[in-house]
Coordinates of C-alpha atoms in Angstrom, one line a residue:
Chain Q
M652 CA 0.0 0.0 0.0
R653 CA 1.8 3.1 -1.2
G654 CA 0.5 6.6 -0.5
S655 CA 1.3 9.9 -2.0
R656 CA 0.0 13.4 -1.9
P657 CA -0.5 14.7 -5.4
L658 CA -1.0 18.3 -4.3
P659 CA 1.4 18.7 -1.3
D660 CA 1.6 22.5 -1.3
T661 CA -2.0 23.6 -1.8
N662 CA -4.1 20.6 -0.8
P663 CA -2.2 18.1 1.3
E664 CA -5.5 16.6 2.5
L665 CA -5.8 14.7 -0.7
L666 CA -4.0 11.3 -0.6
V667 CA -3.7 8.6 -3.2
L668 CA -3.2 5.1 -1.9
D669 CA -2.3 2.3 -4.3
A670 CA -2.8 -1.4 -3.6
Q671 CA -1.0 -2.8 -6.5
D672 CA -3.3 -4.4 -9.2
L673 CA -6.3 -4.4 -6.9
C674 CA -7.5 -0.8 -6.4
R675 CA -6.5 2.8 -6.0
E676 CA -8.0 5.0 -3.3
Y677 CA -8.4 8.7 -3.6
R678 CA -8.8 9.8 0.0
V679 CA -9.8 13.3 1.1
E680 CA -9.2 13.9 4.9
N681 CA -11.4 16.2 6.8
W682 CA -9.0 19.1 7.2
H683 CA -7.5 21.8 5.0
L684 CA -4.8 24.5 5.0
A685 CA -6.1 28.0 5.8
R686 CA -6.8 29.5 2.4
D687 CA -5.3 32.9 3.2
G688 CA -1.8 31.5 2.7
S689 CA -0.7 31.4 6.4
G690 CA -0.3 27.6 6.4
R691 CA -2.5 27.1 9.5
V692 CA -4.3 23.8 9.6
I693 CA -8.1 24.0 9.9
R694 CA -9.6 20.8 11.2
G695 CA -13.1 19.7 10.3
A696 CA -13.2 17.0 13.0
S697 CA -11.9 17.7 16.6
G698 CA -10.8 15.2 19.2
L699 CA -10.7 16.1 22.9
T700 CA -10.7 19.9 23.1
W701 CA -10.7 22.4 25.9
L702 CA -14.3 23.1 25.1
D703 CA -15.2 19.5 25.9
G704 CA -13.5 19.7 29.2
V705 CA -15.3 22.9 30.1
L706 CA -18.6 21.4 29.1
V707 CA -18.0 18.3 31.3
A708 CA -16.9 20.4 34.2
V709 CA -19.9 22.7 33.9
S710 CA -22.4 19.9 33.7
G711 CA -20.8 18.2 36.7
V712 CA -21.1 21.3 38.7
L713 CA -24.7 21.8 37.6
W714 CA -25.6 18.2 38.4
R715 CA -24.3 18.5 42.0
S716 CA -25.4 22.0 42.9
V717 CA -28.6 22.9 41.1
P718 CA -31.5 21.6 43.2
S719 CA -34.0 21.4 40.4
I720 CA -31.9 18.9 38.5
Q721 CA -31.4 16.8 41.6
S722 CA -35.1 16.7 42.4
H723 CA -36.8 16.4 39.0
S724 CA -36.3 13.2 37.1
I725 CA -37.3 14.9 33.9
A726 CA -34.5 17.4 34.2
Q727 CA -32.1 14.5 34.9
A728 CA -33.3 12.6 31.9
A729 CA -32.9 15.7 29.7
A730 CA -29.4 16.3 31.0
V731 CA -28.4 12.6 30.4
L732 CA -30.0 12.8 26.9
M733 CA -27.9 15.9 26.1
L734 CA -24.8 14.1 27.3
I735 CA -25.6 11.2 25.0
L736 CA -26.2 13.5 22.1
L737 CA -22.8 15.1 22.7
V738 CA -21.0 11.8 22.8
Y739 CA -22.8 10.7 19.6
Y740 CA -21.9 13.9 17.8
K741 CA -18.3 13.6 18.8
C742 CA -18.0 10.0 17.8
T743 CA -19.7 10.3 14.4
Q744 CA -17.5 13.1 13.0
V745 CA -16.3 12.6 9.4
L746 CA -12.6 11.6 9.4
W747 CA -12.1 11.0 5.7
E748 CA -14.0 10.2 2.6
S749 CA -12.7 8.3 -0.4
I750 CA -13.3 6.9 -3.8
L751 CA -11.9 3.4 -4.3
V752 CA -11.4 2.4 -7.9
F753 CA -11.3 -1.3 -8.7
P754 CA -10.5 -1.6 -12.4
S755 CA -12.9 -3.8 -14.3
H756 CA -15.0 -4.3 -11.1
G757 CA -16.4 -0.8 -10.3
I758 CA -15.9 2.1 -8.0
Q759 CA -16.8 2.5 -4.3
L760 CA -17.6 5.7 -2.5
E761 CA -16.8 5.6 1.3
T762 CA -17.3 7.8 4.3
H763 CA -15.4 7.0 7.5
R764 CA -16.6 8.4 10.7
G765 CA -15.3 8.2 14.3
F766 CA -13.6 10.0 17.2
P767 CA -10.5 11.6 15.8
P768 CA -8.1 10.0 15.2
Y769 CA -9.9 6.6 15.6
P770 CA -12.3 5.4 12.9
L771 CA -15.4 3.8 14.3
L772 CA -18.0 3.6 11.5
A773 CA -17.8 3.3 7.8
S774 CA -20.5 3.6 5.1
R775 CA -19.8 2.3 1.6
R776 CA -21.5 2.5 -1.7
F777 CA -20.4 0.3 -4.5
I778 CA -21.2 1.0 -8.2
P779 CA -20.5 -2.0 -10.5
I780 CA -18.6 -1.2 -13.7
L781 CA -21.4 -2.2 -15.9
E782 CA -23.8 0.3 -14.3
L783 CA -21.2 3.1 -14.2
Q784 CA -21.7 5.5 -17.1
D785 CA -19.5 8.5 -16.3
L786 CA -17.7 10.4 -13.6
I787 CA -18.4 14.1 -13.9
I788 CA -17.8 17.4 -12.1
N789 CA -20.9 19.5 -12.0
E790 CA -22.0 22.7 -10.3
G791 CA -25.0 23.1 -8.1
L792 CA -26.6 25.4 -5.6
R793 CA -25.9 24.6 -2.0
G794 CA -27.5 27.0 0.4
W795 CA -26.5 30.5 -0.7
A796 CA -23.5 29.3 -2.7
V797 CA -22.7 27.5 -5.9
R798 CA -20.4 24.6 -5.4
Y799 CA -18.6 22.1 -7.6
Y800 CA -19.2 18.4 -6.8
L801 CA -17.9 15.2 -8.2
A802 CA -20.6 12.7 -9.2
A803 CA -20.8 9.2 -10.7
M804 CA -23.6 8.7 -13.2
Y805 CA -24.9 5.2 -13.1
Q806 CA -27.8 3.2 -14.3
P807 CA -29.1 0.7 -11.8
P808 CA -32.2 -1.3 -12.7
G809 CA -34.5 1.8 -13.1
P810 CA -33.8 5.4 -14.0
Q811 CA -30.3 6.9 -14.2
R812 CA -29.0 8.3 -10.9
L813 CA -26.1 10.4 -9.6
A814 CA -24.0 9.4 -6.7
V815 CA -22.1 12.3 -5.2
A816 CA -18.5 11.6 -4.0
Y817 CA -17.1 13.4 -1.0
E818 CA -20.6 14.3 0.0
N819 CA -19.9 15.7 3.5
I820 CA -16.5 17.2 3.0
L821 CA -17.1 18.8 -0.4
P822 CA -13.6 19.9 -1.2
L823 CA -13.0 22.8 -3.6
F824 CA -12.4 22.4 -7.3
P825 CA -8.6 21.8 -7.5
V826 CA -9.0 18.6 -5.4
L827 CA -12.0 17.5 -7.5
H828 CA -10.1 18.1 -10.7
E829 CA -7.1 16.1 -9.5
V830 CA -9.4 13.2 -8.5
Y831 CA -11.3 13.4 -11.8
V832 CA -8.2 13.3 -14.0
G833 CA -6.7 10.5 -11.8
V834 CA -9.7 8.2 -11.9
H835 CA -10.3 8.6 -15.6
A836 CA -6.6 7.9 -16.4
Y837 CA -6.4 5.0 -14.0
L838 CA -9.6 3.3 -15.4
Q839 CA -8.4 3.9 -19.0
S840 CA -4.9 2.5 -18.4
N841 CA -6.3 -0.7 -16.8
M842 CA -8.8 -1.3 -19.5
G843 CA -9.7 -4.9 -19.2
N844 CA -13.5 -5.1 -19.7
Y845 CA -14.1 -1.4 -19.0
N846 CA -15.5 0.5 -22.0
E847 CA -15.5 4.2 -21.3
T848 CA -18.2 6.3 -22.9
T849 CA -17.0 9.9 -23.6
Chain R
M1100 CA -6.7 47.6 -21.5
A1101 CA -9.0 48.8 -24.3
N1102 CA -9.2 45.4 -25.9
S1103 CA -9.2 43.0 -23.0
P1104 CA -12.2 40.8 -22.9
L1105 CA -14.9 41.7 -20.3
S1106 CA -16.8 39.3 -18.0
I1107 CA -20.4 40.2 -18.3
A1108 CA -23.4 39.0 -16.3
M1109 CA -26.8 39.5 -17.9
I1110 CA -29.4 39.7 -15.1
S1111 CA -33.1 39.6 -15.8
D1112 CA -36.3 37.8 -14.7
F1113 CA -37.1 37.2 -18.3
F1114 CA -35.1 34.4 -19.9
H1115 CA -35.6 31.1 -21.5
P1116 CA -37.4 28.7 -21.1
N1117 CA -39.9 31.6 -21.3
V1118 CA -40.3 32.8 -24.9
G1119 CA -40.5 36.5 -25.7
G1120 CA -38.8 39.6 -27.1
V1121 CA -36.6 40.4 -24.1
E1122 CA -35.6 36.7 -23.7
N1123 CA -34.6 36.5 -27.3
H1124 CA -32.7 39.8 -27.1
I1125 CA -30.7 38.7 -24.1
Y1126 CA -29.8 35.4 -25.7
M1127 CA -28.8 36.8 -29.1
L1128 CA -26.8 39.6 -27.6
S1129 CA -25.0 37.1 -25.2
V1130 CA -24.2 34.8 -28.1
N1131 CA -22.7 37.6 -30.2
L1132 CA -20.7 38.9 -27.3
L1133 CA -19.3 35.4 -26.7
R1134 CA -18.3 35.3 -30.4
R1135 CA -16.4 38.5 -29.9
G1136 CA -14.4 36.9 -27.2
H1137 CA -16.0 38.1 -24.0
K1138 CA -17.3 35.9 -21.2
V1139 CA -21.0 36.1 -20.6
I1140 CA -23.3 34.4 -18.0
V1141 CA -27.0 34.9 -17.4
I1142 CA -28.7 35.1 -14.0
T1143 CA -32.4 34.6 -13.8
H1144 CA -35.0 33.0 -11.5
S1145 CA -35.9 29.3 -11.4
Y1146 CA -38.8 27.5 -13.0
P1147 CA -40.5 24.8 -11.0
P1148 CA -40.3 21.9 -10.7
D1149 CA -36.7 21.2 -11.4
R1150 CA -35.1 24.0 -13.5
V1151 CA -32.9 25.3 -10.6
G1152 CA -29.2 25.6 -10.4
V1153 CA -26.7 25.8 -13.3
R1154 CA -27.6 25.0 -16.9
W1155 CA -25.7 25.5 -20.2
L1156 CA -27.1 26.8 -23.4
L1157 CA -25.3 26.4 -26.8
P1158 CA -22.8 27.8 -27.6
G1159 CA -21.3 28.0 -24.2
L1160 CA -23.7 30.3 -22.3
K1161 CA -24.0 29.5 -18.6
V1162 CA -27.3 30.2 -17.0
Y1163 CA -27.9 30.4 -13.2
Y1164 CA -31.4 29.7 -12.2
I1165 CA -31.9 31.1 -8.7
P1166 CA -34.8 29.8 -6.6
F1167 CA -37.2 32.7 -6.3
T1168 CA -40.9 32.4 -6.6
T1169 CA -42.5 34.4 -9.4
L1170 CA -45.4 36.6 -9.1
V1171 CA -47.1 37.4 -12.4
S1172 CA -45.9 36.6 -16.0
S1173 CA -42.5 35.5 -14.8
A1174 CA -41.6 38.6 -12.7
T1175 CA -40.4 38.3 -9.1
L1176 CA -41.1 40.5 -6.2
P1177 CA -38.5 43.2 -5.3
D1178 CA -37.2 41.6 -2.2
F1179 CA -34.0 43.6 -2.1
L1180 CA -31.8 41.7 0.3
T1181 CA -32.5 38.1 -0.4
F1182 CA -30.8 38.2 -3.7
L1183 CA -27.5 39.6 -2.2
P1184 CA -26.0 36.3 -1.0
Y1185 CA -26.5 34.5 -4.3
F1186 CA -25.4 37.5 -6.2
R1187 CA -22.2 38.0 -4.2
N1188 CA -21.3 34.3 -4.6
I1189 CA -21.9 34.2 -8.3
I1190 CA -20.2 37.4 -9.2
L1191 CA -17.2 36.6 -7.1
R1192 CA -16.7 33.1 -8.3
E1193 CA -17.1 34.0 -12.0
R1194 CA -14.9 37.1 -11.6
I1195 CA -17.5 39.3 -13.3
T1196 CA -16.6 42.9 -14.1
L1197 CA -19.8 44.2 -15.6
I1198 CA -23.5 43.7 -15.0
H1199 CA -26.1 44.2 -17.7
A1200 CA -29.7 44.3 -16.4
H1201 CA -32.7 44.0 -18.7
A1202 CA -36.3 45.2 -18.5
S1203 CA -37.9 47.6 -16.0
L1204 CA -40.3 45.1 -14.7
S1205 CA -37.5 42.7 -13.7
A1206 CA -36.8 43.0 -9.9
L1207 CA -33.7 40.8 -10.2
G1208 CA -32.3 43.3 -12.7
H1209 CA -32.9 46.3 -10.4
E1210 CA -31.4 44.4 -7.4
G1211 CA -28.3 43.4 -9.4
I1212 CA -27.7 47.1 -10.1
L1213 CA -28.2 48.1 -6.5
H1214 CA -25.8 45.5 -5.1
A1215 CA -23.2 45.8 -7.8
H1216 CA -21.2 48.7 -6.2
L1217 CA -20.5 46.6 -3.1
L1218 CA -18.4 44.3 -5.3
G1219 CA -16.8 47.0 -7.4
V1220 CA -18.7 45.9 -10.5
R1221 CA -20.0 48.4 -13.2
T1222 CA -23.6 48.4 -14.4
V1223 CA -25.6 48.9 -17.6
F1224 CA -29.4 48.8 -17.9
T1225 CA -31.5 48.2 -21.0
D1226 CA -35.1 49.2 -21.1
H1227 CA -37.3 47.3 -23.5
S1228 CA -40.8 48.7 -23.1
L1229 CA -42.9 51.8 -22.9
F1230 CA -44.8 52.6 -19.8
G1231 CA -47.6 55.0 -19.0
F1232 CA -47.5 57.5 -16.1
A1233 CA -51.0 57.4 -14.7
D1234 CA -51.9 53.9 -13.5
A1235 CA -50.8 52.5 -10.1
A1236 CA -48.4 49.8 -11.5
S1237 CA -46.7 52.4 -13.7
I1238 CA -46.3 54.9 -10.8
L1239 CA -44.6 52.4 -8.6
T1240 CA -42.4 50.9 -11.3
N1241 CA -41.3 54.3 -12.5
K1242 CA -40.2 55.3 -9.0
L1243 CA -38.3 52.0 -8.6
L1244 CA -36.7 52.7 -12.0
E1245 CA -35.8 56.2 -11.0
A1246 CA -34.1 54.9 -7.8
T1247 CA -32.1 52.4 -9.9
M1248 CA -31.1 54.9 -12.5
R1249 CA -29.5 57.2 -9.9
T1250 CA -26.7 54.7 -9.6
V1251 CA -26.4 52.9 -12.9
G1252 CA -23.5 53.4 -15.2
A1253 CA -25.3 53.7 -18.6
T1254 CA -28.8 53.2 -20.0
I1255 CA -29.7 51.8 -23.3
C1256 CA -33.1 51.9 -25.0
V1257 CA -34.4 50.1 -28.1
S1258 CA -35.8 53.1 -29.9
H1259 CA -35.8 56.9 -29.8
T1260 CA -39.4 56.9 -28.6
G1261 CA -38.3 54.4 -25.9
R1262 CA -35.5 56.8 -24.9
E1263 CA -37.9 59.7 -24.5
N1264 CA -40.2 57.6 -22.4
T1265 CA -37.4 56.3 -20.2
V1266 CA -35.9 59.8 -19.8
L1267 CA -39.2 61.2 -18.7
R1268 CA -40.1 58.3 -16.3
A1269 CA -36.7 58.1 -14.6
N1270 CA -35.7 61.8 -14.7
L1271 CA -32.5 61.2 -16.6
A1272 CA -30.4 63.5 -18.7
P1273 CA -31.3 62.6 -22.4
E1274 CA -27.7 62.8 -23.5
D1275 CA -26.7 60.0 -21.1
V1276 CA -29.1 57.4 -22.7
Y1277 CA -28.0 55.4 -25.7
V1278 CA -30.3 54.0 -28.4
I1279 CA -29.4 50.6 -29.8
P1280 CA -32.3 49.0 -31.7
N1281 CA -33.1 45.3 -31.5
S1282 CA -32.4 43.0 -34.4
L1283 CA -33.5 39.8 -36.0
I1284 CA -31.9 36.8 -37.7
A1285 CA -32.8 37.4 -41.4
D1286 CA -32.1 33.8 -42.4
Q1287 CA -35.0 32.6 -40.2
F1288 CA -37.5 34.7 -42.1
L1289 CA -37.2 34.1 -45.8
P1290 CA -39.9 35.1 -48.2
A1291 CA -42.1 32.5 -49.9
A1292 CA -40.2 30.7 -52.6
T1293 CA -43.2 30.5 -55.0
P1294 CA -45.1 33.8 -55.3
L1295 CA -48.7 33.8 -54.0
T1296 CA -51.7 33.7 -56.3
S1297 CA -52.8 37.2 -57.1
D1298 CA -56.5 36.6 -57.0
T1299 CA -56.8 36.5 -53.2
V1300 CA -55.0 38.8 -50.9
T1301 CA -54.2 37.2 -47.5
I1302 CA -53.7 39.5 -44.5
V1303 CA -51.7 37.9 -41.7
V1304 CA -52.0 38.8 -38.0
V1305 CA -49.7 37.1 -35.5
S1306 CA -49.7 38.5 -32.0
R1307 CA -50.7 37.8 -28.4
L1308 CA -54.4 38.5 -28.4
A1309 CA -54.5 41.0 -25.5
Y1310 CA -55.9 44.5 -25.1
R1311 CA -52.7 46.4 -25.6
K1312 CA -52.2 44.6 -28.9
G1313 CA -55.3 46.4 -30.2
V1314 CA -57.4 43.3 -30.9
D1315 CA -60.5 45.5 -30.6
L1316 CA -59.4 47.5 -33.6
L1317 CA -59.0 44.3 -35.6
V1318 CA -62.4 43.1 -34.5
A1319 CA -63.9 46.3 -35.7
A1320 CA -62.0 46.6 -39.0
A1321 CA -62.1 43.0 -40.2
P1322 CA -65.8 42.8 -41.1
R1323 CA -65.6 46.1 -43.0
I1324 CA -62.7 45.0 -45.0
C1325 CA -64.3 41.7 -45.8
A1326 CA -67.4 43.5 -47.0
A1327 CA -65.6 46.1 -49.1
C1328 CA -63.0 43.7 -50.7
P1329 CA -64.4 40.3 -51.6
N1330 CA -61.0 38.8 -52.4
V1331 CA -59.4 39.4 -49.0
R1332 CA -58.8 36.7 -46.4
F1333 CA -57.5 36.9 -42.9
V1334 CA -55.1 34.5 -41.1
V1335 CA -54.9 35.2 -37.4
G1336 CA -52.3 33.3 -35.3
G1337 CA -51.9 33.6 -31.5
D1338 CA -53.8 33.2 -28.3
G1339 CA -54.9 35.3 -25.4
P1340 CA -57.9 36.7 -23.5
K1341 CA -59.3 38.5 -26.6
L1342 CA -59.6 35.4 -28.7
I1343 CA -63.2 35.1 -27.7
D1344 CA -64.0 38.6 -29.2
L1345 CA -62.6 37.4 -32.5
L1346 CA -64.6 34.2 -32.4
Q1347 CA -67.8 36.2 -31.6
M1348 CA -67.1 38.7 -34.5
R1349 CA -66.6 35.8 -36.9
E1350 CA -69.8 34.2 -35.9
K1351 CA -71.8 37.4 -36.1
Y1352 CA -70.8 38.3 -39.6
F1353 CA -70.6 34.7 -40.9
L1354 CA -66.9 35.1 -41.9
Q1355 CA -65.8 31.5 -41.1
D1356 CA -64.4 31.0 -44.6
R1357 CA -62.8 34.5 -44.7
I1358 CA -61.1 34.5 -41.3
E1359 CA -58.9 31.6 -40.3
L1360 CA -57.9 31.4 -36.6
L1361 CA -54.8 29.3 -36.0
G1362 CA -54.6 29.4 -32.2
P1363 CA -51.2 29.5 -30.5
V1364 CA -48.3 29.5 -32.9
L1365 CA -44.8 28.3 -31.8
H1366 CA -42.0 30.8 -32.6
R1367 CA -40.4 28.4 -35.0
D1368 CA -43.6 28.0 -37.0
V1369 CA -44.1 31.8 -37.4
P1370 CA -42.1 32.1 -40.7
K1371 CA -44.4 29.4 -42.2
V1372 CA -47.5 31.4 -41.2
L1373 CA -46.1 34.6 -42.4
T1374 CA -45.3 33.4 -45.9
R1375 CA -49.0 32.5 -46.3
G1376 CA -49.9 36.2 -46.6
A1377 CA -49.0 39.3 -48.6
I1378 CA -49.9 41.9 -45.9
F1379 CA -49.1 41.9 -42.2
L1380 CA -51.5 43.9 -39.9
N1381 CA -50.4 45.2 -36.5
T1382 CA -52.9 47.1 -34.5
S1383 CA -51.0 47.6 -31.2
L1384 CA -51.9 50.4 -29.0
T1385 CA -48.4 50.7 -27.7
E1386 CA -45.1 49.2 -29.1
A1387 CA -41.6 50.0 -28.0
F1388 CA -39.8 48.5 -31.0
G1389 CA -42.0 46.1 -33.0
T1390 CA -39.9 43.0 -33.6
A1391 CA -42.9 41.1 -35.0
I1392 CA -43.3 43.8 -37.7
L1393 CA -39.7 43.5 -38.6
E1394 CA -39.9 39.8 -38.9
A1395 CA -43.0 40.1 -41.2
A1396 CA -41.2 42.7 -43.3
C1397 CA -38.2 40.4 -43.6
A1398 CA -40.5 37.6 -44.8
G1399 CA -41.5 39.9 -47.6
L1400 CA -44.9 41.1 -46.4
Y1401 CA -46.2 44.6 -46.8
I1402 CA -46.9 46.1 -43.4
V1403 CA -50.0 48.0 -42.1
S1404 CA -49.5 49.3 -38.6
T1405 CA -50.8 51.8 -36.1
R1406 CA -48.4 54.8 -35.7
V1407 CA -47.5 54.2 -32.1
G1408 CA -44.3 54.1 -30.0
G1409 CA -41.2 53.1 -31.8
V1410 CA -42.9 51.6 -34.9
P1411 CA -42.2 54.6 -37.2
E1412 CA -38.4 54.2 -36.6
I1413 CA -37.9 50.6 -37.8
L1414 CA -38.8 50.5 -41.5
P1415 CA -38.5 52.8 -44.5
E1416 CA -41.7 54.6 -45.6
D1417 CA -42.3 52.6 -48.7
M1418 CA -42.5 49.3 -46.8
I1419 CA -45.2 50.3 -44.3
S1420 CA -48.6 52.1 -44.3
F1421 CA -49.4 53.9 -41.1
A1422 CA -52.8 54.4 -39.5
L1423 CA -54.0 56.2 -36.4
P1424 CA -55.3 53.8 -33.8
T1425 CA -59.0 54.2 -35.0
E1426 CA -61.1 51.8 -36.9
D1427 CA -61.7 54.2 -39.9
D1428 CA -58.1 55.0 -40.4
I1429 CA -57.1 51.3 -40.2
F1430 CA -59.7 50.6 -42.8
R1431 CA -58.2 53.2 -45.1
A1432 CA -54.7 52.0 -44.6
I1433 CA -55.6 48.4 -45.3
V1434 CA -57.4 49.4 -48.5
E1435 CA -54.3 51.3 -49.5
A1436 CA -52.1 48.3 -48.8
I1437 CA -54.3 45.9 -50.8
D1438 CA -54.1 48.3 -53.7
I1439 CA -50.3 48.4 -53.5
V1440 CA -50.0 44.6 -53.3
Q1441 CA -52.5 43.9 -56.1
H1442 CA -50.7 46.2 -58.5
G1443 CA -47.4 44.4 -57.7
K1444 CA -45.8 47.5 -56.4
H1445 CA -44.2 45.6 -53.4
D1446 CA -41.4 43.2 -54.1
P1447 CA -41.0 40.6 -51.3
H1448 CA -37.4 39.5 -52.2
R1449 CA -36.1 43.1 -52.5
A1450 CA -37.7 43.9 -49.2
H1451 CA -36.0 40.9 -47.6
E1452 CA -32.6 41.9 -49.0
R1453 CA -33.0 45.5 -47.7
I1454 CA -33.9 44.3 -44.1
R1455 CA -31.0 41.9 -44.2
G1456 CA -28.8 44.9 -44.8
F1457 CA -30.4 47.1 -42.1
Y1458 CA -30.5 44.7 -39.1
D1459 CA -27.8 42.4 -37.8
W1460 CA -27.1 41.1 -34.3
K1461 CA -23.4 41.4 -34.7
Q1462 CA -23.9 45.2 -35.1
V1463 CA -26.0 45.3 -31.9
A1464 CA -23.2 43.5 -30.1
V1465 CA -20.5 45.9 -31.4
R1466 CA -22.5 48.9 -30.4
T1467 CA -23.3 47.5 -27.0
E1468 CA -19.7 46.7 -26.5
K1469 CA -18.9 50.4 -27.1
V1470 CA -21.3 51.3 -24.3
Y1471 CA -19.6 48.7 -22.0
R1472 CA -16.1 50.2 -22.7
A1473 CA -17.4 53.7 -22.0
V1474 CA -18.8 52.6 -18.7
M1475 CA -15.6 50.7 -17.8
D1476 CA -13.5 53.8 -18.6
S1477 CA -15.6 56.2 -16.6
P1478 CA -14.8 56.7 -12.9
P1479 CA -17.1 54.8 -10.5
Q1480 CA -19.4 56.6 -8.0
N1481 CA -18.2 56.5 -4.5
L1482 CA -20.5 55.7 -1.6
W1483 CA -21.2 59.3 -0.5
T1484 CA -22.2 60.4 -4.0
R1485 CA -24.5 57.4 -4.1
I1486 CA -26.1 58.3 -0.8
E1487 CA -26.6 61.9 -1.8
R1488 CA -28.1 61.0 -5.2
T1489 CA -30.5 58.4 -3.5
M1490 CA -31.6 61.0 -0.9
G1491 CA -32.4 63.4 -3.7
L1492 CA -35.2 61.1 -5.0
G1493 CA -37.8 62.7 -2.9
P1494 CA -39.0 63.5 0.6
F1495 CA -40.3 59.9 1.2
V1496 CA -38.7 57.7 -1.3
G1497 CA -35.2 59.2 -0.7
P1498 CA -34.9 58.2 2.9
I1499 CA -36.5 54.8 2.2
F1500 CA -34.0 53.9 -0.5
T1501 CA -31.1 55.2 1.6
I1502 CA -32.1 53.0 4.5
I1503 CA -32.2 50.1 2.1
L1504 CA -28.8 51.0 0.8
A1505 CA -27.4 51.2 4.4
V1506 CA -28.9 47.8 5.4
D1507 CA -27.6 46.4 2.2
C1508 CA -24.0 47.5 3.1
L1509 CA -24.4 46.0 6.6
F1510 CA -25.7 42.7 5.3
F1511 CA -22.8 42.6 2.9
M1512 CA -20.4 43.1 5.7
C1513 CA -21.9 40.2 7.6
L1514 CA -21.7 38.0 4.5
E1515 CA -18.0 38.9 4.1
Y1516 CA -17.4 37.7 7.6
W1517 CA -19.6 34.6 7.6
Y1518 CA -18.8 33.4 4.1
P1519 CA -15.2 34.4 3.5
R1520 CA -13.9 35.0 0.0
E1521 CA -11.3 32.3 0.2
D1522 CA -13.9 29.6 0.7
I1523 CA -15.7 30.4 -2.5
D1524 CA -15.4 27.8 -5.3
Y1525 CA -13.9 30.0 -8.0
V1526 CA -14.4 29.2 -11.7
D1527 CA -11.0 28.9 -13.3
K1528 CA -11.6 26.4 -16.0
Q1529 CA -14.3 27.5 -18.4
W1530 CA -15.7 27.2 -21.8
G1531 CA -14.3 29.7 -24.2
K1532 CA -14.6 30.2 -27.9
H1533 CA -11.3 28.3 -28.5
R1534 CA -12.2 25.4 -26.2
F1535 CA -15.6 25.0 -27.9
E1536 CA -14.0 25.0 -31.3
E1537 CA -11.5 22.4 -30.1
V1538 CA -14.2 20.1 -28.9
L1539 CA -16.3 20.5 -32.1
E1540 CA -13.3 19.5 -34.2
T1541 CA -12.6 16.3 -32.3

């Protein structure tokens, strides 16, 4: 398993991992360099931070001292529920998303979540090569902005559909372009049964 | 600097898939500017259910459909501030340098001009229609127009009559307003290959059957013409609220074999309908330019029209007969036209060649580009001048629009903080003329 960063200066969060003859993974990790040129790292998923410590301390103090929480079971249940929600939120942060390309088998879109830096959950979506029609970069409205997104056009039994890659992280165009060129080149160079429609 | 390509955004409520004069004008102007090497995008509102987001039109025109609900006939409400976030994002990502807004009734266009100064972008406005001064809708729209015109870079109108009208409505200096007429694609409107039989004279009418198109005059004049000239037939294409009046008139005078009603006609079928006739009748009560008349003249028909608005400016005197918008005068003018056509004094092919020489979209684009360059070279208004000019609108409207301007600036400041410029997905790879030619060759 060899890894390299194709854009080390501007977008080091993009990794290309190669398992020889089996697959190639284009992984985008959930952090990026500050875009104002300072080189600071902006993380999308945070581990244990000072804020978590403060929250735990404050809730401990409230639990012990505020009489209304000690007496009413509804308030206790609400407090426990909020704690559970906090833990759930912290443990399902997106760590990385990737596209795995299996030449002559298909492509797989993955999202790995967990408590940084430990992955706990993973969701995967496989698109067989015979269903896959094209990999495109398209633009769409997202909230108040227009964003580029990378999507796989495929035809399952039924109408044609689009599967969006890097759905949660949504990197900017330079990363998407690099992945687009890489995936197309990799699939073409390992032709086998794959017929690309242009 | 003088020859560097511009990045232009056309903003209007009125664009395809809606069909109409303004829509066609925006599309043809954009295509010809693209051919001259500039970058053009179009921003308009969305069409339910799913025409939202980014779409492309040949040959390389990008259209942004922004989700706003429409009010009446494809115009949105002037909600000044809700457009700003989308506008800022689109203008920044496409690196636009000039905004061209179309149509006075288009709230999106007005808002684009009002927000443009926050991004350092210059503005041009084109007015396509004539408006009155007395009814409620006109009073409000005129005030809105005046507010926008205080801060716009240049104004273009489609006829000299239109220019007079816009100058009066918006209190502008007439020497600051340019006149660039509309145009048409002459190849789409060719005259009939075989000449028509000379025993019947067919009069063609193609228009939206609404009050302002003067359908009442047609309803009054048609039976008189059919009685006076037994060899005349009418072909009427189009649909609208006044169709019922035409049907009733036809029933009353038993003219079912003399007047043929085609119903709604698609724009691509209009040339076929036009070549069925020798005379085109236009009875509009108001008309800023009259593209339909031009299309009919290009197809070789002799024109009879009411002398209103910008119609007298578009054709030479020997291709058109004018009438006052009264029933008697229209009758006189039609009789005169039938006489001219029956004596063979009007040559359709010569008329077509002349129109081909007069009107060309390429020329419209060249002239519009000159306006753009003039705007880009002039110094921009600074904020204080803008505030002073807006306050000068009037004792009530002045403060209202100045408050809107101030809130606009504050909202912009918030957007600059919450959605920083470095996080915007900039457009760096795009379709250009050369790229498009490359793809077509492979």
